[in-house]
Amino acid sequence: MDESSSADWQKLLQQLLAETDKAKLKETADELEAALFVRSQALQSSPDGHAERKAIQDATNVLLKARAEKLGFPIDPKLLDNTVKP
């Protein structure tokens, strides 16, 4: 497993959680979304990536909630019921 790819999205997630500037928050959210997608694709063929796939799912939920609550994206509240707080 490529640890640098794992560290990339985790670093972006931490930046997303700490960011207060709305423009930078959107940019970081976009970068995080792309990194999560790329890493998810890389893990599809990995039999030992279960823990990271779960972490990516949790990070995706945080991203969705941040877009809704901090950036005002119109997201169905039902989708946010089972997500982690950003």
CSV table of C-alpha atoms in Angstrom, one decimal, residues 6-80:
chain,number,residue,atom,x,y,z
A,6,SER,CA,-2.9,7.6,2.2
A,7,ALA,CA,-1.1,10.5,3.9
A,8,ASP,CA,-2.2,13.0,1.2
A,9,TRP,CA,-5.9,12.6,1.7
A,10,GLN,CA,-5.5,12.5,5.5
A,11,LYS,CA,-3.5,15.8,5.4
A,12,LEU,CA,-6.2,17.4,3.3
A,13,LEU,CA,-8.9,16.2,5.7
A,14,GLN,CA,-7.0,17.9,8.6
A,15,GLN,CA,-6.7,21.1,6.5
A,16,LEU,CA,-10.4,21.0,5.8
A,17,LEU,CA,-11.3,20.7,9.5
A,18,ALA,CA,-9.0,23.6,10.4
A,19,GLU,CA,-9.8,26.0,7.6
A,20,THR,CA,-11.9,29.0,8.3
A,21,ASP,CA,-11.6,31.0,5.1
A,22,LYS,CA,-14.5,30.0,2.9
A,23,ALA,CA,-12.6,30.3,-0.4
A,24,LYS,CA,-9.8,28.2,0.9
A,25,LEU,CA,-12.2,25.8,2.4
A,26,LYS,CA,-13.9,25.2,-1.0
A,27,GLU,CA,-10.5,24.7,-2.6
A,28,THR,CA,-9.4,22.2,0.1
A,29,ALA,CA,-12.8,20.4,-0.2
A,30,ASP,CA,-12.3,20.0,-3.9
A,31,GLU,CA,-8.7,18.7,-3.5
A,32,LEU,CA,-9.9,16.3,-0.7
A,33,GLU,CA,-12.7,15.0,-2.9
A,34,ALA,CA,-10.2,14.2,-5.7
A,35,ALA,CA,-7.7,12.6,-3.4
A,36,LEU,CA,-10.4,10.4,-1.8
A,37,PHE,CA,-11.6,9.3,-5.2
A,38,VAL,CA,-8.0,8.5,-6.4
A,39,ARG,CA,-7.2,6.6,-3.3
A,40,SER,CA,-10.4,4.7,-3.3
A,41,GLN,CA,-9.7,3.6,-6.8
A,42,ALA,CA,-6.2,2.4,-5.8
A,43,LEU,CA,-7.6,0.4,-2.9
A,44,GLN,CA,-10.2,-1.5,-5.0
A,45,SER,CA,-7.6,-4.1,-6.0
A,46,SER,CA,-6.0,-4.2,-2.5
A,47,PRO,CA,-7.1,-7.1,-0.3
A,48,ASP,CA,-5.7,-5.5,2.8
A,49,GLY,CA,-7.1,-2.0,2.5
A,50,HIS,CA,-10.3,-2.5,4.5
A,51,ALA,CA,-9.4,-0.2,7.4
A,52,GLU,CA,-8.4,2.6,5.0
A,53,ARG,CA,-11.5,2.2,2.9
A,54,LYS,CA,-13.6,2.6,6.1
A,55,ALA,CA,-11.5,5.7,7.0
A,56,ILE,CA,-12.2,7.1,3.5
A,57,GLN,CA,-15.9,6.5,3.9
A,58,ASP,CA,-15.8,8.4,7.2
A,59,ALA,CA,-13.8,11.2,5.6
A,60,THR,CA,-16.3,11.4,2.7
A,61,ASN,CA,-19.0,11.9,5.3
A,62,VAL,CA,-17.1,14.7,6.9
A,63,LEU,CA,-16.5,16.3,3.5
A,64,LEU,CA,-20.3,16.1,2.7
A,65,LYS,CA,-21.2,17.6,6.0
A,66,ALA,CA,-18.6,20.4,5.7
A,67,ARG,CA,-19.9,21.3,2.2
A,68,ALA,CA,-23.5,21.5,3.6
A,69,GLU,CA,-22.8,23.3,6.8
A,70,LYS,CA,-19.8,25.4,6.1
A,71,LEU,CA,-20.2,26.1,2.4
A,72,GLY,CA,-24.0,26.1,2.2
A,73,PHE,CA,-24.2,23.4,-0.5
A,74,PRO,CA,-27.8,22.2,-1.0
A,75,ILE,CA,-27.6,18.7,0.4
A,76,ASP,CA,-30.6,16.6,1.5
A,77,PRO,CA,-30.5,16.6,5.3
A,78,LYS,CA,-31.4,12.9,5.3
A,79,LEU,CA,-27.9,12.2,3.8
A,80,LEU,CA,-26.3,14.0,6.7
